[in-house]
Coordinates of C-alpha atoms in Angstrom, one line a residue:
M1 CA 30.2 20.4 -18.7
A2 CA 33.1 22.3 -20.1
Q3 CA 35.4 19.3 -19.8
A4 CA 34.6 15.7 -20.2
F5 CA 34.3 13.6 -17.0
D6 CA 34.6 9.9 -17.5
A7 CA 32.6 8.6 -14.5
A8 CA 33.0 5.0 -15.4
A9 CA 36.8 5.3 -15.6
Q10 CA 36.9 7.2 -12.3
Q11 CA 34.8 4.5 -10.7
V12 CA 37.3 1.8 -11.7
L13 CA 40.3 3.9 -10.5
L14 CA 38.8 4.7 -7.1
T15 CA 37.8 1.1 -6.6
Q16 CA 41.4 0.1 -7.3
R17 CA 42.7 2.7 -4.9
A18 CA 40.3 1.7 -2.1
E19 CA 41.3 -2.0 -2.5
E20 CA 45.0 -1.0 -2.5
A21 CA 44.5 0.9 0.8
L22 CA 42.7 -1.9 2.5
A23 CA 45.3 -4.5 1.5
L24 CA 48.1 -2.2 2.7
A25 CA 46.3 -1.6 6.0
K26 CA 46.0 -5.3 6.6
K27 CA 49.7 -5.9 5.7
L28 CA 50.8 -3.2 8.2
G29 CA 48.9 -4.6 11.1
A30 CA 45.5 -3.0 11.2
D31 CA 42.8 -5.3 12.6
A32 CA 40.1 -3.5 10.5
A33 CA 39.9 -0.7 8.0
E34 CA 37.6 1.4 5.9
V35 CA 38.2 3.7 3.0
G36 CA 36.1 6.4 1.4
A37 CA 37.3 7.9 -1.9
S38 CA 35.6 10.5 -4.1
V39 CA 36.2 12.7 -7.2
D40 CA 34.0 15.6 -8.3
Q41 CA 34.1 17.9 -11.2
G42 CA 32.0 21.0 -11.8
L43 CA 31.4 24.2 -13.7
G44 CA 30.2 27.4 -12.0
I45 CA 29.0 30.6 -13.7
S46 CA 27.9 33.9 -12.2
V47 CA 26.6 36.9 -14.2
R48 CA 25.4 40.3 -13.1
L49 CA 23.8 43.2 -15.0
G50 CA 24.3 41.3 -18.3
E51 CA 28.0 40.7 -17.8
V52 CA 30.0 37.6 -16.8
E53 CA 31.4 37.9 -13.3
T54 CA 33.0 34.5 -12.7
V55 CA 33.7 31.2 -14.5
E56 CA 34.9 28.5 -12.3
L57 CA 36.0 25.0 -13.3
S58 CA 36.6 22.8 -10.3
R59 CA 37.9 19.3 -9.8
D60 CA 38.3 17.8 -6.3
Q61 CA 39.3 14.4 -5.2
G62 CA 40.1 12.9 -1.8
I63 CA 40.7 9.6 0.0
A64 CA 40.0 9.1 3.7
I65 CA 41.3 6.1 5.6
T66 CA 40.2 4.9 9.0
L67 CA 42.1 2.0 10.7
Y68 CA 41.4 0.1 13.9
V69 CA 44.0 -1.6 16.1
G70 CA 41.9 -3.3 18.7
Q71 CA 39.5 -0.6 19.9
R72 CA 41.9 2.1 19.0
K73 CA 41.0 4.3 16.0
G74 CA 43.2 6.4 13.6
S75 CA 42.1 8.4 10.6
A76 CA 44.0 10.3 7.9
S77 CA 43.1 11.8 4.6
S78 CA 44.7 13.1 1.4
T79 CA 43.7 14.9 -1.8
D80 CA 46.3 12.8 -3.6
A81 CA 45.1 9.3 -4.6
S82 CA 48.5 8.1 -5.9
S83 CA 49.9 4.8 -4.6
A84 CA 52.7 6.7 -2.7
S85 CA 50.2 9.0 -1.1
I86 CA 47.9 6.1 -0.1
K87 CA 50.9 4.4 1.6
A88 CA 51.7 7.6 3.5
T89 CA 48.1 8.1 4.5
V90 CA 47.7 4.5 5.8
E91 CA 50.9 4.8 7.8
K92 CA 49.7 8.1 9.4
A93 CA 46.3 6.6 10.3
L94 CA 48.1 3.5 11.8
A95 CA 50.4 5.7 13.9
I96 CA 47.4 7.7 15.2
A97 CA 45.5 4.5 16.1
R98 CA 48.5 3.2 18.1
Y99 CA 48.5 6.4 20.3
T100 CA 44.8 6.9 20.9
G101 CA 42.8 5.6 23.8
E102 CA 40.6 2.6 23.5
D103 CA 36.9 3.2 22.8
P104 CA 34.5 0.3 23.4
A105 CA 32.2 1.6 20.7
A106 CA 34.8 2.0 18.0
G107 CA 34.9 -0.3 15.0
L108 CA 33.3 -1.0 11.7
A109 CA 29.6 -1.5 11.4
D110 CA 28.5 -5.1 11.9
A111 CA 29.2 -7.3 8.9
S112 CA 25.7 -8.6 9.0
L113 CA 24.4 -5.1 8.2
M114 CA 26.5 -4.5 5.1
A115 CA 24.4 -3.6 2.0
T116 CA 23.7 -6.4 -0.4
D117 CA 20.9 -4.7 -2.5
L118 CA 22.8 -2.2 -4.6
P119 CA 20.5 -1.1 -7.5
D120 CA 21.2 1.8 -9.8
L121 CA 19.1 4.5 -8.3
K122 CA 19.4 6.8 -11.4
V123 CA 21.1 9.7 -9.7
H124 CA 23.7 10.4 -12.4
Y125 CA 22.7 12.6 -15.3
P126 CA 25.7 14.3 -17.0
W127 CA 25.0 17.7 -18.7
A128 CA 26.9 18.2 -21.9
L129 CA 27.0 21.9 -21.4
T130 CA 29.7 24.2 -22.8
T131 CA 30.9 27.3 -20.9
D132 CA 29.2 29.6 -23.4
E133 CA 25.9 27.7 -23.2
A134 CA 26.1 27.9 -19.4
I135 CA 26.7 31.7 -19.6
D136 CA 23.8 32.1 -22.0
L137 CA 21.4 30.3 -19.6
A138 CA 22.5 32.4 -16.6
L139 CA 22.2 35.6 -18.7
A140 CA 18.7 34.7 -19.9
C141 CA 17.6 34.0 -16.3
E142 CA 18.8 37.3 -15.0
Q143 CA 17.5 39.3 -18.0
A144 CA 14.0 37.8 -17.6
G145 CA 13.9 39.1 -14.1
R146 CA 15.4 42.5 -14.9
D147 CA 12.7 42.9 -17.6
V148 CA 9.9 42.9 -15.1
A149 CA 8.6 46.4 -14.3
G150 CA 9.7 47.6 -10.9
I151 CA 13.0 45.8 -10.7
H152 CA 15.7 48.3 -9.7
Q153 CA 18.9 46.3 -9.6
S154 CA 20.3 42.8 -9.7
E155 CA 22.6 40.7 -7.5
G156 CA 23.0 38.4 -10.5
A157 CA 22.3 34.9 -11.6
S158 CA 24.3 31.7 -11.1
L159 CA 24.5 28.3 -12.7
S160 CA 26.3 25.3 -11.4
S161 CA 26.7 21.9 -12.9
G162 CA 28.6 19.0 -11.4
E163 CA 29.0 15.3 -11.3
G164 CA 31.1 12.9 -9.3
V165 CA 31.9 9.4 -8.1
R166 CA 32.2 8.0 -4.6
V167 CA 33.5 4.7 -3.3
Y168 CA 33.3 3.1 0.1
A169 CA 35.0 -0.1 1.1
N170 CA 35.9 -1.9 4.3
S171 CA 37.7 -5.0 5.5
H172 CA 34.4 -6.9 5.9
G173 CA 34.7 -7.3 2.1
F174 CA 32.1 -4.6 1.3
L175 CA 32.6 -2.3 -1.6
G176 CA 30.0 0.1 -2.9
T177 CA 30.3 2.7 -5.6
Q178 CA 27.9 5.4 -6.7
K179 CA 27.9 8.0 -9.5
G180 CA 25.9 11.2 -9.0
S181 CA 25.2 14.7 -10.5
S182 CA 23.7 18.0 -9.3
H183 CA 22.6 21.0 -11.4
S184 CA 21.1 24.3 -10.3
L185 CA 20.3 27.8 -11.5
S186 CA 19.4 30.8 -9.3
C187 CA 18.7 34.5 -9.6
M188 CA 18.6 37.4 -7.0
L189 CA 17.0 40.8 -7.7
I190 CA 16.5 44.1 -6.0
A191 CA 13.5 46.5 -6.0
Q192 CA 13.1 49.9 -4.4
D193 CA 10.4 52.2 -3.2
E194 CA 10.2 55.2 -0.9
K195 CA 10.7 52.9 2.1
G196 CA 13.9 51.4 0.9
M197 CA 15.3 48.4 -1.1
Q198 CA 14.1 44.8 -0.9
R199 CA 15.7 41.7 -2.4
D200 CA 14.6 38.2 -3.0
Y201 CA 15.5 35.2 -5.1
D202 CA 14.4 32.0 -6.7
Y203 CA 16.2 28.9 -7.8
T204 CA 15.8 25.5 -9.4
S205 CA 17.9 22.4 -8.8
A206 CA 17.8 18.8 -9.9
R207 CA 20.0 15.8 -10.5
N208 CA 18.7 15.6 -14.0
P209 CA 19.2 18.9 -16.0
A210 CA 16.0 18.1 -17.9
M211 CA 14.1 18.6 -14.7
L212 CA 15.3 22.2 -14.2
R213 CA 12.7 24.9 -14.6
D214 CA 13.0 27.3 -17.5
P215 CA 15.6 30.0 -16.9
A216 CA 13.2 32.8 -17.7
E217 CA 10.6 31.4 -15.3
V218 CA 13.2 31.4 -12.5
G219 CA 14.1 35.0 -13.3
R220 CA 10.5 36.2 -13.4
E221 CA 9.7 34.4 -10.1
A222 CA 12.7 36.0 -8.5
A223 CA 11.3 39.4 -9.6
S224 CA 7.8 38.6 -8.3
R225 CA 9.1 37.5 -4.9
T226 CA 11.2 40.7 -4.7
L227 CA 8.4 43.1 -5.7
R228 CA 5.9 41.6 -3.3
R229 CA 8.2 42.7 -0.4
L230 CA 8.0 46.4 -1.2
G231 CA 6.2 48.6 1.4
A232 CA 7.1 46.3 4.3
Q233 CA 6.0 47.3 7.8
R234 CA 6.7 46.0 11.3
P235 CA 3.9 43.7 12.6
P236 CA 2.4 44.2 16.1
T237 CA 3.8 42.4 19.1
G238 CA 1.8 39.6 20.4
T239 CA 1.0 35.9 20.1
F240 CA -0.2 34.8 16.7
P241 CA -0.4 31.7 14.5
V242 CA 2.5 31.4 12.1
L243 CA 2.6 29.9 8.6
F244 CA 6.1 28.7 7.6
D245 CA 6.8 28.8 3.8
P246 CA 7.9 25.3 2.5
S247 CA 11.4 26.6 2.0
L248 CA 11.5 27.3 5.8
S249 CA 9.4 24.3 7.1
S250 CA 12.1 22.1 5.7
G251 CA 14.4 23.8 8.2
L252 CA 12.0 22.7 11.0
V253 CA 12.4 19.2 9.8
G254 CA 16.1 19.7 9.9
H255 CA 16.0 20.8 13.5
L256 CA 14.0 17.7 14.3
M257 CA 16.5 15.4 12.6
G258 CA 19.3 17.1 14.4
A259 CA 17.7 16.3 17.7
L260 CA 17.1 12.7 16.7
A261 CA 20.7 12.2 15.6
G262 CA 22.6 9.7 17.6
G263 CA 25.6 12.0 18.2
A264 CA 23.4 14.5 20.0
L265 CA 21.6 11.8 21.9
Y266 CA 24.6 10.0 23.4
R267 CA 26.1 13.4 24.3
E268 CA 22.8 14.3 26.0
S269 CA 22.8 17.5 23.9
S270 CA 19.3 17.0 22.4
F271 CA 15.9 18.1 23.6
L272 CA 14.6 14.7 22.5
C273 CA 16.7 12.5 24.8
D274 CA 14.7 9.6 26.2
R275 CA 11.7 10.5 24.0
L276 CA 11.5 7.3 22.0
G277 CA 7.9 6.3 21.8
S278 CA 6.5 9.5 23.2
P279 CA 4.2 11.9 21.4
L280 CA 5.8 14.9 19.8
F281 CA 3.4 15.9 16.9
P282 CA -0.3 15.6 16.4
S283 CA -1.4 12.0 15.8
W284 CA -2.1 12.6 12.1
F285 CA 1.6 13.5 11.4
G286 CA 4.4 11.1 10.3
L287 CA 7.9 11.4 8.8
E288 CA 9.6 8.8 6.8
E289 CA 13.0 8.4 5.1
R290 CA 13.1 6.8 1.6
P291 CA 16.8 6.3 0.6
M292 CA 16.0 4.0 -2.2
E293 CA 13.8 6.4 -4.1
V294 CA 14.8 6.4 -7.7
G295 CA 16.3 9.7 -9.0
A296 CA 15.9 11.6 -5.7
T297 CA 18.3 14.1 -4.3
A298 CA 19.8 12.0 -1.5
S299 CA 19.2 8.4 -2.7
S300 CA 21.8 5.8 -1.8
P301 CA 21.6 2.0 -1.2
F302 CA 24.3 2.2 1.5
D303 CA 25.2 4.7 4.2
A304 CA 28.7 6.1 5.0
E305 CA 29.6 2.9 6.8
G306 CA 28.4 0.5 4.1
V307 CA 25.2 -0.4 6.0
Q308 CA 22.1 -1.2 3.9
T309 CA 19.8 1.8 3.8
R310 CA 16.1 1.3 4.3
N311 CA 12.8 3.2 4.8
N312 CA 12.9 4.5 8.3
R313 CA 9.8 5.9 10.0
F314 CA 11.1 8.5 12.4
I315 CA 7.7 9.9 13.4
D316 CA 4.7 7.6 13.4
Q317 CA 1.2 8.8 14.3
G318 CA 2.8 11.8 16.0
S319 CA 5.2 9.9 18.2
V320 CA 9.0 9.4 18.0
A321 CA 9.4 6.0 16.4
S322 CA 13.1 5.9 15.7
Y323 CA 16.3 7.7 16.3
M324 CA 18.8 8.4 13.5
L325 CA 21.8 6.2 14.2
S326 CA 25.2 5.3 12.8
A327 CA 27.0 2.2 14.0
Y328 CA 29.1 4.2 16.5
S329 CA 26.2 6.2 18.0
A330 CA 24.1 3.1 18.1
R331 CA 26.7 1.3 20.2
R332 CA 27.0 4.3 22.5
L333 CA 23.2 4.1 23.1
G334 CA 23.0 0.3 23.3
M335 CA 21.0 0.1 20.0
Q336 CA 21.5 -0.9 16.4
S337 CA 22.4 1.2 13.4
T338 CA 19.5 2.6 11.4
G339 CA 21.6 3.0 8.3
N340 CA 22.0 6.7 8.9
A341 CA 25.8 7.2 9.0
G342 CA 26.0 10.4 6.9
G343 CA 22.5 11.6 7.8
A344 CA 19.0 11.0 6.6
R345 CA 18.1 10.5 2.9
N346 CA 15.0 11.7 1.2
L347 CA 12.6 12.7 4.0
R348 CA 8.9 12.6 3.2
L349 CA 5.9 13.7 5.2
L350 CA 3.0 11.4 6.0
A351 CA 0.2 13.8 6.5
P352 CA -3.0 15.1 5.0
L353 CA -2.3 18.1 2.8
T354 CA -4.2 21.4 2.7
P355 CA -4.2 24.1 0.0
R356 CA -2.3 27.2 1.1
D357 CA -5.3 29.5 0.7
D358 CA -7.2 27.3 3.1
L359 CA -4.3 27.4 5.5
L360 CA -4.5 31.2 5.4
K361 CA -8.2 31.1 6.1
Q362 CA -7.6 28.6 8.9
M363 CA -5.0 31.0 10.3
G364 CA -7.4 34.0 10.3
R365 CA -5.1 36.6 11.8
G366 CA -1.4 36.0 11.9
I367 CA 1.9 35.8 10.0
W368 CA 3.1 34.0 6.9
V369 CA 6.9 33.8 7.2
T370 CA 8.9 33.7 4.0
E371 CA 12.4 34.5 5.3
L372 CA 14.3 33.7 8.5
M373 CA 17.5 35.2 9.8
G374 CA 19.9 34.3 12.6
Q375 CA 20.8 31.1 14.2
G376 CA 18.7 31.3 17.4
V377 CA 17.8 27.6 17.7
N378 CA 19.0 25.7 20.8
G379 CA 19.2 22.0 20.1
V380 CA 19.6 21.1 23.8
T381 CA 16.5 22.9 25.1
G382 CA 14.5 23.3 21.9
D383 CA 14.2 27.0 22.3
Y384 CA 13.6 28.8 19.0
S385 CA 14.0 32.5 18.3
R386 CA 14.7 33.9 14.8
G387 CA 14.5 37.1 12.9
A388 CA 11.9 37.0 10.2
A389 CA 10.2 38.6 7.2
G390 CA 6.9 37.8 5.5
F391 CA 3.3 38.9 5.3
W392 CA 0.6 40.0 7.7
V393 CA -2.7 38.1 7.3
E394 CA -6.1 39.3 8.4
N395 CA -9.4 37.4 8.0
G396 CA -7.5 34.8 6.0
E397 CA -6.2 37.2 3.4
I398 CA -2.7 38.7 2.9
Q399 CA -2.7 42.4 3.8
H400 CA 0.9 43.7 3.3
P401 CA 4.6 42.6 3.6
I402 CA 6.2 42.7 7.1
E403 CA 9.8 42.7 8.3
E404 CA 12.1 43.5 11.2
F405 CA 10.4 41.2 13.8
T406 CA 11.3 38.0 15.6
I407 CA 9.3 34.9 16.2
A408 CA 9.9 32.7 19.3
S409 CA 8.7 29.5 20.9
N410 CA 10.1 26.1 21.7
L411 CA 10.3 23.3 19.2
N412 CA 8.4 21.0 21.5
S413 CA 5.5 23.4 21.5
M414 CA 5.8 24.2 17.8
F415 CA 5.7 20.5 16.8
A416 CA 2.8 19.8 19.2
G417 CA 1.0 22.9 17.9
L418 CA 1.3 21.9 14.2
V419 CA -2.2 22.6 12.8
A420 CA -1.9 21.6 9.2
V421 CA 0.6 21.0 6.3
G422 CA 0.2 22.6 2.9
D423 CA 0.0 20.9 -0.4
D424 CA 2.6 23.4 -1.8
I425 CA 5.4 20.7 -1.6
D426 CA 8.9 22.0 -2.3
T427 CA 10.7 19.2 -4.0
R428 CA 14.0 20.9 -4.7
G429 CA 16.0 19.3 -1.8
S430 CA 16.2 16.1 0.1
I431 CA 13.4 17.2 2.5
H432 CA 10.0 17.4 0.7
T433 CA 7.4 19.4 2.6
G434 CA 4.7 22.0 2.2
S435 CA 3.9 25.0 4.4
W436 CA 3.5 24.4 8.1
L437 CA 0.8 26.2 10.1
I438 CA 1.8 26.5 13.8
D439 CA -1.0 27.4 16.2
A440 CA 0.9 30.1 18.2
M441 CA 4.3 31.8 18.5
T442 CA 5.4 35.0 20.2
V443 CA 6.0 37.8 17.8
A444 CA 8.1 40.8 18.7
G445 CA 7.5 43.7 16.3
N446 CA 6.1 47.2 17.0

């Protein structure tokens, strides 16, 4: 980092501010209150064609206060955590609460659900990186890619490094704090042939900078991914099996979790309404959340409402085993919080894994998709239609790159038609998954 960040001192300060806000809320007449406070500091570098383009030093802080007067709710926030600002923010939240309508589902999560197991999950790894050192790493990454024969141009390389502290407290007496860090390095390159230009990228990210891949490796992989796209053609129109690259199959998991989210369910805007206990995937497939995994991307012992997080099995033996609920959405549905205010944390597949070459052989003739475009996913109906690029496969072997086509189906059919999952697990995000082979999708190409 270019400037020292004292996480321990920030933790103490934010804790004091949260306690101050809760005490003031009680004094001014709130029946219940909750406070979230955070501070983040980061360094961002971008380079292009061997020159520095941007150097950004950022520091962001904020405090959000939610008060309840009976079943009336008021929320206000500020980027100023001074005592005067906290007083003004509490007063605004209280004024809002007194003028809003009553909501029977409003209120803090039940006190009995508050987290009591608060281990250090090892998610804070500061990086003592100077600005010059960060620039050198980004330049080395880009240069390694540009040195690969066939690379025509560069969109540049970027490095980011940040750390922060968050505090959540409420009038049940719960107070939880967590320090965290995030570091990444990426590179995007351009190649050209008689058919035009192609671009692709690669990146590495981790909480611990020691776990980042070598910058030169990232640059060379970006070059390899770019060059393999040259000579792309349009595939034939028809119905074919489709293999989703791990970087894309994680998006399918994301669509699933969006449909399992309590907010979508109580609004009846999910294609998985009333599907609890019903089959959705093949019986060999499962999906589990592991929020207490040490050192993982999204680990936390408590959710955004202070509820104890736990391993949740969302899909068990192919069937919907649990929804993803906050306290509010759980009350709207007549259920109990699953500790998922703020989303799911560290999703892991429970499935037999198949080498990617075997997946291609199993596919026979079809499409390996490596890029998706557009937002053609309807969470209400499950209809799925996206622009895509990738590779045409014949007899289980890659033939040539393809582009300018769409793939379409329905998520219900895609999930039920999941043939196998690859062992090429992408661990860079909070969703760890390999390639997904879907039995059939409609392809619109030539």
